[in-house]
XYZ file of C-alpha atoms in Angstrom:
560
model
C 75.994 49.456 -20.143
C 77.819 51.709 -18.013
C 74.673 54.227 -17.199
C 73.805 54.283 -13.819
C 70.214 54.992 -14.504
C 67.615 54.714 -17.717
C 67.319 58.087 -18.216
C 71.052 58.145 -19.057
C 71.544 55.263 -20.788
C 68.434 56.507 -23.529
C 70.321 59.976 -23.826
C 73.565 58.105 -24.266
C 71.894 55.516 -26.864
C 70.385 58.754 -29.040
C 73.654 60.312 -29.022
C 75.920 57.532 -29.391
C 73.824 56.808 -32.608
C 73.778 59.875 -34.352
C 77.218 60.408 -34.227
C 77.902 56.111 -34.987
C 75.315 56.598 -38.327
C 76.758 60.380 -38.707
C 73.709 61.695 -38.472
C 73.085 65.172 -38.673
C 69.743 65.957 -37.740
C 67.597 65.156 -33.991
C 67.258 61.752 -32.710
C 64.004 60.491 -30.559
C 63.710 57.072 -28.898
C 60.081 56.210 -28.026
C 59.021 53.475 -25.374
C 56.542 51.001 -25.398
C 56.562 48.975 -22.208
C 53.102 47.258 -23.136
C 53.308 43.924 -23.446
C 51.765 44.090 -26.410
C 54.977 44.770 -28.625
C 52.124 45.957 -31.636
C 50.310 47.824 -29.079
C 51.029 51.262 -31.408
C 48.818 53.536 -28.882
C 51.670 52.624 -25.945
C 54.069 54.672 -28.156
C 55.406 57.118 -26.040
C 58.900 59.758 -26.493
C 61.323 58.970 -23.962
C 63.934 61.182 -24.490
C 64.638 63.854 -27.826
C 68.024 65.982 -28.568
C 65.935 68.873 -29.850
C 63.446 70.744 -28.246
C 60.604 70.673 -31.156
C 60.527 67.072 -30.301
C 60.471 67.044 -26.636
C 57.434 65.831 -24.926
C 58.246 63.101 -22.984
C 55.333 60.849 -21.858
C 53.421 61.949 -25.031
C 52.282 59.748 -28.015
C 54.595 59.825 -31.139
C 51.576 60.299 -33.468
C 50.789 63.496 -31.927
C 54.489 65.207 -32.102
C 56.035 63.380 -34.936
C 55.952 64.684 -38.686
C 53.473 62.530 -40.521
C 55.394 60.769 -43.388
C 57.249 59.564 -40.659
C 54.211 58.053 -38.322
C 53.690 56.433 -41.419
C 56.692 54.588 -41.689
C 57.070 54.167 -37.738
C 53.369 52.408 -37.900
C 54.600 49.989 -40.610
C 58.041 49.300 -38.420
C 56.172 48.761 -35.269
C 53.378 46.249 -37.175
C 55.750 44.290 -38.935
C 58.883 44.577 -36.121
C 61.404 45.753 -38.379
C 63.290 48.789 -39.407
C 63.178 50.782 -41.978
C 64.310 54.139 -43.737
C 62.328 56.665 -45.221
C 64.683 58.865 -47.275
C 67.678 60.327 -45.438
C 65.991 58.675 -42.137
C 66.539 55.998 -40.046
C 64.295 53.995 -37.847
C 65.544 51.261 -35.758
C 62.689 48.904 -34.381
C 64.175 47.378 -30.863
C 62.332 44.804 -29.602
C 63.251 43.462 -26.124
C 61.860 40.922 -23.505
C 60.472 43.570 -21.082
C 59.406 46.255 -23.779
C 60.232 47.541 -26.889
C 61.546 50.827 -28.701
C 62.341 52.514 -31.290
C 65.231 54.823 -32.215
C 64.578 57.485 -34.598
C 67.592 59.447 -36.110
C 67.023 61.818 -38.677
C 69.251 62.902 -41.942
C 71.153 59.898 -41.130
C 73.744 57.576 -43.470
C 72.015 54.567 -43.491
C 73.701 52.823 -46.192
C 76.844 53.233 -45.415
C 76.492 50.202 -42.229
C 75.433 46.681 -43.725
C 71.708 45.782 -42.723
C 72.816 42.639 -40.780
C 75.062 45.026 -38.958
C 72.087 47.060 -38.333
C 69.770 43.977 -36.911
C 73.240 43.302 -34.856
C 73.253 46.483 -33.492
C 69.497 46.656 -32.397
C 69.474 43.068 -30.837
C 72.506 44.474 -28.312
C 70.506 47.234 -27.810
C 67.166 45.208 -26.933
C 69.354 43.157 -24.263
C 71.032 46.613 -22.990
C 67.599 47.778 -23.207
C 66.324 45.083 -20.913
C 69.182 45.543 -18.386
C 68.745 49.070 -18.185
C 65.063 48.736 -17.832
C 65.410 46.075 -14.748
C 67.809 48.437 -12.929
C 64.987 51.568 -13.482
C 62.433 48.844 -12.189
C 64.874 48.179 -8.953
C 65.430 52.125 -8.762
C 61.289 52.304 -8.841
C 60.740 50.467 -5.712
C 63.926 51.891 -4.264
C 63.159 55.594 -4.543
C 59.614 56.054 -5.967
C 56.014 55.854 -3.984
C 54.072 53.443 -5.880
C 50.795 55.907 -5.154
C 51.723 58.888 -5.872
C 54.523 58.172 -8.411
C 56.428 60.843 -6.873
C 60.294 60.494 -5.540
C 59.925 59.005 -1.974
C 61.589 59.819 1.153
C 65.053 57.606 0.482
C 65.486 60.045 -2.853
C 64.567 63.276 -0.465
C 67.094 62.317 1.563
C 69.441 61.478 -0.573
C 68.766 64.734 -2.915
C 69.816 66.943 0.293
C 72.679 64.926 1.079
C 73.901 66.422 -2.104
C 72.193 69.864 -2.142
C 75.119 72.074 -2.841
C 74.899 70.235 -6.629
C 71.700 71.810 -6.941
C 72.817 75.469 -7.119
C 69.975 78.127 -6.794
C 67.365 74.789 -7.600
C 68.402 73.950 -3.602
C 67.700 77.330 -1.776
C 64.769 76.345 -0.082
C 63.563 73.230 1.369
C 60.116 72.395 2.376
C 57.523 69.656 4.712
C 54.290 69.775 3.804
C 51.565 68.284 6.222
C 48.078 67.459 5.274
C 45.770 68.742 8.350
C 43.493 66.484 9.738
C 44.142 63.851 7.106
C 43.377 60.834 9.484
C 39.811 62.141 9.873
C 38.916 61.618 6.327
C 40.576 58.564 6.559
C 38.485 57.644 9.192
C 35.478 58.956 7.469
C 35.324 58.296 4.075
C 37.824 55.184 4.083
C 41.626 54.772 3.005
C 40.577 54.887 -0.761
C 39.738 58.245 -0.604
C 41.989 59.048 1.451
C 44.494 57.677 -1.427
C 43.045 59.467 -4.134
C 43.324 62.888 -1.942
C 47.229 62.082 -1.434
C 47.018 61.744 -5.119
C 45.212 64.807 -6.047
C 47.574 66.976 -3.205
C 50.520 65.490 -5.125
C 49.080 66.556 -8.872
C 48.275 69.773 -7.758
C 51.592 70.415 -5.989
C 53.505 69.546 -9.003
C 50.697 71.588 -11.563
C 50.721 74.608 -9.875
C 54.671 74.605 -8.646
C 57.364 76.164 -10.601
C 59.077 73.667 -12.844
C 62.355 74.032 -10.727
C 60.717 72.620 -7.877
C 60.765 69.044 -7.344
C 58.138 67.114 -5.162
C 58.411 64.274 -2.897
C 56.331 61.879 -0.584
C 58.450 61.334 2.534
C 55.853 60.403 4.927
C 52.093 59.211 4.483
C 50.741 62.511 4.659
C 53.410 64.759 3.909
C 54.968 66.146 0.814
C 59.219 67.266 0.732
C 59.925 70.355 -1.779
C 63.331 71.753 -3.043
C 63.615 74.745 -5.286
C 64.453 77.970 -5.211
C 63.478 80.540 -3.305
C 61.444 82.442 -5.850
C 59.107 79.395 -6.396
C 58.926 77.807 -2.415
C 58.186 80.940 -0.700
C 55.515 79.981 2.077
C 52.718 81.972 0.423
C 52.895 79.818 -2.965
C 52.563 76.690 -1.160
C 49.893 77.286 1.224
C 48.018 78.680 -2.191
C 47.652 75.453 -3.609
C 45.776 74.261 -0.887
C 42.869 77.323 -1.745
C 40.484 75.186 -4.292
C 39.069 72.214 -3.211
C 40.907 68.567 -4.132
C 39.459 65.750 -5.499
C 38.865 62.442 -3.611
C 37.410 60.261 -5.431
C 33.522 61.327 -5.750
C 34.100 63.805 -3.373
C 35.761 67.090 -3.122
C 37.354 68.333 -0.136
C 38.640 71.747 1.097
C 41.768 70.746 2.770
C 44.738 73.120 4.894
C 48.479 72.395 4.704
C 50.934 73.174 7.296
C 54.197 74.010 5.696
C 57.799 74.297 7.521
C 60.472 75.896 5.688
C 64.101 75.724 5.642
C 65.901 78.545 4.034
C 69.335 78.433 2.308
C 70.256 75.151 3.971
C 73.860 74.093 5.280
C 75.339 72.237 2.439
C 77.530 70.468 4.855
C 75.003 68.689 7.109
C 73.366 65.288 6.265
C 70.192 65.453 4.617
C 68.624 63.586 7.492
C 69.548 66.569 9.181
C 68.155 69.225 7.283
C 64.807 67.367 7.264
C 64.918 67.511 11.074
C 65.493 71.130 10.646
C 63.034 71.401 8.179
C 60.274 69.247 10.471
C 61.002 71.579 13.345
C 59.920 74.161 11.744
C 57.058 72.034 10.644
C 56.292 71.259 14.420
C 55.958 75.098 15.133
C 53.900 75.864 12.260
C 51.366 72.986 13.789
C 51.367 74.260 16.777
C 50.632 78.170 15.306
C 47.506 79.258 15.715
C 47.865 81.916 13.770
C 50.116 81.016 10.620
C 50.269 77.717 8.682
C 53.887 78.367 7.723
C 56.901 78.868 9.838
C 60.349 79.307 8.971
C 63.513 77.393 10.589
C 65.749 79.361 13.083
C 68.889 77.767 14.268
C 67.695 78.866 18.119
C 64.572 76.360 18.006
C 66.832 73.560 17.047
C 68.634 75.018 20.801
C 65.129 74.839 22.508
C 64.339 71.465 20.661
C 67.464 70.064 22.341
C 66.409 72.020 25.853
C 63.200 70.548 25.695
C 65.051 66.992 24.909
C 67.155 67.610 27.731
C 64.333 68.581 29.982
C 62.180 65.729 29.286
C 65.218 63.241 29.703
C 66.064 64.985 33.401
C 62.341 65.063 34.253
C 62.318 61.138 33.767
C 65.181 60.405 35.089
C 64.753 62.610 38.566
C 61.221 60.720 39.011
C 62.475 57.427 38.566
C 65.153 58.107 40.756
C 62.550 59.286 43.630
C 63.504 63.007 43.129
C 60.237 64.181 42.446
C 58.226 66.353 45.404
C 54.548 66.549 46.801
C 53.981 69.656 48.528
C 50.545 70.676 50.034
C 48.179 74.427 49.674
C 45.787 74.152 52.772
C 42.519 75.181 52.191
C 39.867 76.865 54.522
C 35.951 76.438 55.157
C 35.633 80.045 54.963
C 32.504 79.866 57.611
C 33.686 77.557 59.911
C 37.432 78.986 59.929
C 38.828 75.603 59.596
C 41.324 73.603 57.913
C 39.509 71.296 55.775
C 41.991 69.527 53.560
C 44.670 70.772 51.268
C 45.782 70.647 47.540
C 48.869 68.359 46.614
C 51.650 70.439 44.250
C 54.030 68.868 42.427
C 57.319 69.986 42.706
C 60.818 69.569 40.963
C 64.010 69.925 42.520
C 66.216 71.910 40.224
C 69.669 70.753 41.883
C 70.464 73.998 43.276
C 68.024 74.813 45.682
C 65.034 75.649 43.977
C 62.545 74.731 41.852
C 61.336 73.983 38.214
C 58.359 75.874 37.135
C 55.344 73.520 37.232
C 54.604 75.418 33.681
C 57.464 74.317 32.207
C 57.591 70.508 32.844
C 54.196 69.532 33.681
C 53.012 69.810 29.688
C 56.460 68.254 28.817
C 55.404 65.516 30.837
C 51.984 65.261 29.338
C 53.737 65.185 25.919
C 55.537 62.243 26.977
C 52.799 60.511 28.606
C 54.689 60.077 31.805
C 52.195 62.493 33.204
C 50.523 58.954 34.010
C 52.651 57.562 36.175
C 53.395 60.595 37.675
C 49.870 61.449 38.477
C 49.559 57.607 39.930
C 52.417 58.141 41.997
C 51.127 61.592 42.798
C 47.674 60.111 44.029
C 49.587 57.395 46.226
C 51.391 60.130 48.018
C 48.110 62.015 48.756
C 46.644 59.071 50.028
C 49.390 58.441 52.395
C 48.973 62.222 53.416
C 45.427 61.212 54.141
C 46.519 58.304 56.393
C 49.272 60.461 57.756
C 46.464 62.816 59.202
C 44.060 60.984 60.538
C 46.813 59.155 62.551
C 47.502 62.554 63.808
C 43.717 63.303 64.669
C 43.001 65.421 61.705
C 39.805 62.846 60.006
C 37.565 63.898 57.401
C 40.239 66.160 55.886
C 40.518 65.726 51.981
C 43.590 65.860 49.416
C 42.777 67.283 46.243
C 44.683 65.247 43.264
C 45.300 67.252 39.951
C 44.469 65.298 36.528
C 45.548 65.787 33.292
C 44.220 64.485 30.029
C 46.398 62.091 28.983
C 45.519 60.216 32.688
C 41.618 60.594 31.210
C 42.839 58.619 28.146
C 44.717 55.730 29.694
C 41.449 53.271 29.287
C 42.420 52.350 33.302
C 42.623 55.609 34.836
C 39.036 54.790 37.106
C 40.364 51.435 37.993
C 44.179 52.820 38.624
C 42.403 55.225 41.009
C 40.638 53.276 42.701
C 42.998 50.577 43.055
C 45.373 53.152 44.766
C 43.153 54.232 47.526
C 42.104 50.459 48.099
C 45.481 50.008 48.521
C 45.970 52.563 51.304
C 42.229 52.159 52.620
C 41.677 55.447 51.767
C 38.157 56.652 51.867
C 37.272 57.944 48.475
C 35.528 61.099 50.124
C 38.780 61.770 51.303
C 40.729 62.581 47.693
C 39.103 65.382 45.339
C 40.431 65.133 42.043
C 40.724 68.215 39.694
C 40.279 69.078 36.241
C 40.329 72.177 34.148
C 38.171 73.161 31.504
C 40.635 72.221 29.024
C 40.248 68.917 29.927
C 36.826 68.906 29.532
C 36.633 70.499 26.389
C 39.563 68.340 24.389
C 37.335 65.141 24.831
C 33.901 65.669 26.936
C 32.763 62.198 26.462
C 35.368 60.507 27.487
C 35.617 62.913 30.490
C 32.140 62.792 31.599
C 31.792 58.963 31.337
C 35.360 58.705 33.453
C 33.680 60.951 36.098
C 30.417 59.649 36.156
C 31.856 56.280 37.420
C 34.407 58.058 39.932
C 31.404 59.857 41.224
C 29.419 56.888 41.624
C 32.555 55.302 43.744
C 32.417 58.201 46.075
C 34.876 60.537 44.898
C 34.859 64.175 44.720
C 35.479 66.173 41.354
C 36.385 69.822 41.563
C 37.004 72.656 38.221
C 40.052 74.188 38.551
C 40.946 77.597 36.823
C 37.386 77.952 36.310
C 36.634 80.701 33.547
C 39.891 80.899 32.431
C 39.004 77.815 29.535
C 36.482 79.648 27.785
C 34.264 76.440 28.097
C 30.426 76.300 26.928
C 28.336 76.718 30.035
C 25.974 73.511 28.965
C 28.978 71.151 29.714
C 29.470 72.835 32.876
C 25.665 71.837 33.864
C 26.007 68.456 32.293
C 29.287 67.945 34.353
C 29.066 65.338 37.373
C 31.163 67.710 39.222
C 30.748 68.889 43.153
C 32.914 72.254 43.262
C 34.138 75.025 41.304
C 37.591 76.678 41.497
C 37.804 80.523 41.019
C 40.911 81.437 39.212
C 43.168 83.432 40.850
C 43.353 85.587 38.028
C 39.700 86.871 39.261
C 41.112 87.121 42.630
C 43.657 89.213 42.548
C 42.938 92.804 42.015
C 39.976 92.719 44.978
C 41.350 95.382 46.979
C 43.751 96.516 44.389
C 41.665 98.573 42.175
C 39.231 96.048 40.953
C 36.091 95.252 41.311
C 35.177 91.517 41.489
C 32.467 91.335 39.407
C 33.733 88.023 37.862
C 34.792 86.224 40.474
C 31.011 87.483 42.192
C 29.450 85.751 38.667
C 31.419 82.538 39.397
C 30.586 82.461 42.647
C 26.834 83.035 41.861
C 27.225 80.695 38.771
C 28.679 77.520 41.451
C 25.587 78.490 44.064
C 23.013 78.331 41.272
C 23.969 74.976 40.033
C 24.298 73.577 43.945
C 27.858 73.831 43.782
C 30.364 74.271 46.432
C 33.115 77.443 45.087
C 36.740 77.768 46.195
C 38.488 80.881 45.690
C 42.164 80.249 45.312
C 45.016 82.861 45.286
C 43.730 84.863 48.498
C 46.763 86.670 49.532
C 44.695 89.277 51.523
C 42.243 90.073 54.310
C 40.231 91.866 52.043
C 40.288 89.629 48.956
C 39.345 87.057 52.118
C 36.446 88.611 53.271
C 35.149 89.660 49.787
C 34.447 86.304 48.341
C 33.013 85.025 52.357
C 30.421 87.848 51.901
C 29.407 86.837 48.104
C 28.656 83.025 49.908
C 31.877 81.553 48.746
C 32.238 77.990 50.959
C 36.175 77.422 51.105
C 39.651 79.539 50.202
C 42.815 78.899 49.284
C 45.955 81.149 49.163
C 48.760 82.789 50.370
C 47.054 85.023 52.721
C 46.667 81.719 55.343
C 49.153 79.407 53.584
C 52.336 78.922 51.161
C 52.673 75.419 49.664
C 54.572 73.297 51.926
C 56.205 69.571 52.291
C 54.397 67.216 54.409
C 55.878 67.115 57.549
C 55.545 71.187 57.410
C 51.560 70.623 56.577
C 51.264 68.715 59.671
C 52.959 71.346 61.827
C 50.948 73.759 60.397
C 47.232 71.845 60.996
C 48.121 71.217 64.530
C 49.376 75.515 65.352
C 46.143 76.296 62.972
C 43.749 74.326 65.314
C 46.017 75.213 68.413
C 44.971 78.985 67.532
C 41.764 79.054 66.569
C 40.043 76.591 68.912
């Protein structure tokens, strides 16, 4: 009664028996938790004190000697016990199941047989006690799908990882890639049975010292040692093909490992440890398996830090629109200018645009920064035609996360209604990146600006590695040359790429912008190759608004 699980009170049953009928041979309890009490095919060994008899979860008949199936046969059909030389075999039937104890070269005849029938009714109630608390540990710790331990027994497994000795070395998150498409595809029953077949095959082909959990719907926790969890033995049970139902699916794993784990840290926190290392191994192009390092739990907290700043300085009005110029390269005029995010860093300059910008995509407040980004261009666009500078455009940067929200067209156009803003007035730009993580949804979300008047412009062009056919099937009205292609004009290269862009954009009646120009020469290279507009250092730096104005009015002071 005093066991704390079943597993324990069965051991302590078989022992506490031998040595109570002074046995001196094994003893073997078998479980039947049919509730059929005759059912003799539901038979099954529990627990055993010798090895020879140890197969747990298999069928007495199969293990058992056989003048001694014969007798257990008789004792389960008539519910009784019985003895069979030397041996003793207890029948115990309870409300919730029934067993029986086997102990061999026993002294049966030195305990009364009502003593014995005494002694197995206490046992059928302990039996039944001990059985409900395994059925409250079952929902508690197990995953009813994969009948593996579950993430509250992970957890609480780490929490006491130093017990484990070498069996804790290593510590392991394995995610199932792509597991919500076949979901998706072939429905949640298959996607079921492949959780069960990952969880099979991760226990078959797994050194015994490593045990296997379900934490999360699609991921598996491992702790062993670090002979059996190395990254290589993992990823290698994900070579073959699993079974989902009727079909069979090649599957890959990302794996995140922690290594000789602190013993004195919570278990919750070597699983975020352990999941950071996960996150880097998703993010890997090139391996499935990465290893935790204490310094990526210090760029983990950076990044944390970052992202809390980032929102916090734009809802507190911190944030910065700056504005690029750009030039009608035949006309030598100012023709509208590109708006730049920028982020005070507190002591006089700036955060890189490369660091926060995809930590505010990750967050999704890219999309209220890009609305509040596209107000402030279209007040710049009201601010200069006040001033006498009409027709002159902002260009608007958009990210894909904006493309997502389902009312990015109506959030844009809804701003420059509200500023009465002419939609020829604000270009917005995309890079092939964009275009290539979802083209539908791009396409259709620029069809319908286009159709409302507004301009759409490639930036970074042939830096994405895009397929050409999107480019043509694009409702787009300008490309972007990279600067990357700009650059070494006049330094040693040759131009050849930025010439094919350039040809590429005049082919498909589009209008090219070559951004970066820093020189004379890189200038008057891409006017002679046709290219309409620039954009670069060469006429302007970014600036702040009240600079851009300054700057229009000396630009047309000088050149008109």
């Amino acid at each position: 009664m005093a066991q704390k699980n079943f597993a324990s009170f069965v051991r302590c049953l078989v022992h506490n028996s031998l040595e109570l009928f002074k046995s001196g041979g094994p003893g073997v309890f078998l479980l039947n938790q049919s509730k059929l009490v005759s059912d003799r095919s539901s038979y099954k060994i529990e627990y055993s004190t010798e090895e020879m008899y140890a197969f747990k979860g298999r069928l007495y008949e199969e293990v058992l000697p056989q003048e001694i199936v014969i007798k257990l046969k008789q004792a389960i059909l008539s519910e009784s016990s019985f003895t069979v030389g030397n041996d003793l075999i207890l029948f115990i039937p309870s409300k919730s199941c029934s067993g029986v104890l086997i102990l061999f070269d026993a002294y049966p005849n030195i305990v009364r047989p009502e003593l014995i029938q005494s002694f197995t009714s206490n046992i059928a109630s302990d039996l039944d006690n001990s059985l409900l608390l395994k059925q409250v540990s079952d929902i508690a710790y197990l995953d009813g799908l994969t009948n593996l331990p579950n993430r509250t027994k992970f957890i609480e497994t780490l929490d006491k990882i130093g017990d484990l000795g070498p069996c804790g070395e290593v510590v392991a998150l394995v995610d199932i890639e792509h597991f919500s498409d076949i979901n998706d595809g072939l429905g949640q029953d298959s996607g079921n049975y492949l959780l069960q077949s990952v969880a099979e095959r991760l226990c078959s082909q797994l050194d015994k010292n490593v045990t296997v959990y379900r934490v999360a719907a699609d991921v598996f926790g491992l702790i062993g040692s670090s002979n059996s969890l190395e990254s290589e033995k993992i990823l290698a049970s994900f070579d073959l093909p699993l079974k989902a139902g009727e079909h069979l699916i090649p599957i890959n794993a990302r794996v995140g490992i922690t290594k000789n784990p602190d013993r004195k840290i919570s278990g919750l926190a070597i699983i975020k440890q352990t999941n950071i290392a996960l996150n880097r191994a998703k993010k890997d192009v090139q391996n499935r398996a990465n290893y935790y390092a204490a310094e990526m739990e210090d760029e983990t907290a950076w990044r944390l830090e970052m992202i809390r700043k980032l929102t916090d300085d734009f809802y507190d009005q911190k944030l910065q629109v700056w504005y690029q110029p750009q030039l009608d390269l035949q006309k030598n005029k100012i023709i509208g200018a590109e708006a730049l995010l920028r982020w005070p860093n507190g002591t006089g300059g700036f955060h890189s645009p490369l660091t926060f910008i995809p930590l505010a995509e990750y967050t999704g407040l890219i999309v209220d920064i890009g609305s509040w980004v596209l107000e402030q261009a279209c007040i710049q666009v009201n601010r200069m035609t006040e001033q006498g500078f009409k027709d002159h455009r902002i260009a608007v940067n958009v990210s894909m996360p904006q493309f997502k929200n389902t009312m990015f067209v109506e959030t844009v156009a809804s701003v420059t209604q509200k500023y009465h803003v002419d939609p020829k007035n604000i270009e917005l730009e995309i890079t092939e990146s964009v275009v290539m993580d979802d083209t539908t949804v791009v396409i259709t979300a620029l069809e319908k600006l286009r159709q409302l008047g507004y301009t759409v412009a490639i930036d970074d062009f042939g830096t994405g590695f895009s397929s050409l056919s999107y480019l043509h099937k694009l409702p787009i009205n300008r490309l972007k040359v990279d600067r990357e292609f700009i650059k070494d004009i006049g330094f040693g290269g040759d131009g050849i790429l930025a010439e094919s862009i350039i040809n590429l954009g005049q082919k498909l009646g589009l209008e090219v912008i070559a951004e970066g120009i820093e020189t004379e020469e890189q200038q008057e290279f891409v006017k002679r190759l046709g290219c309409h507009e620039s954009q670069g250092y060469y006429h302007a730096k970014p600036m702040p608004a009240d600079e851009l104005e300054v700057f229009l009015r000396e630009f047309n002071s000088k050149h008109n």
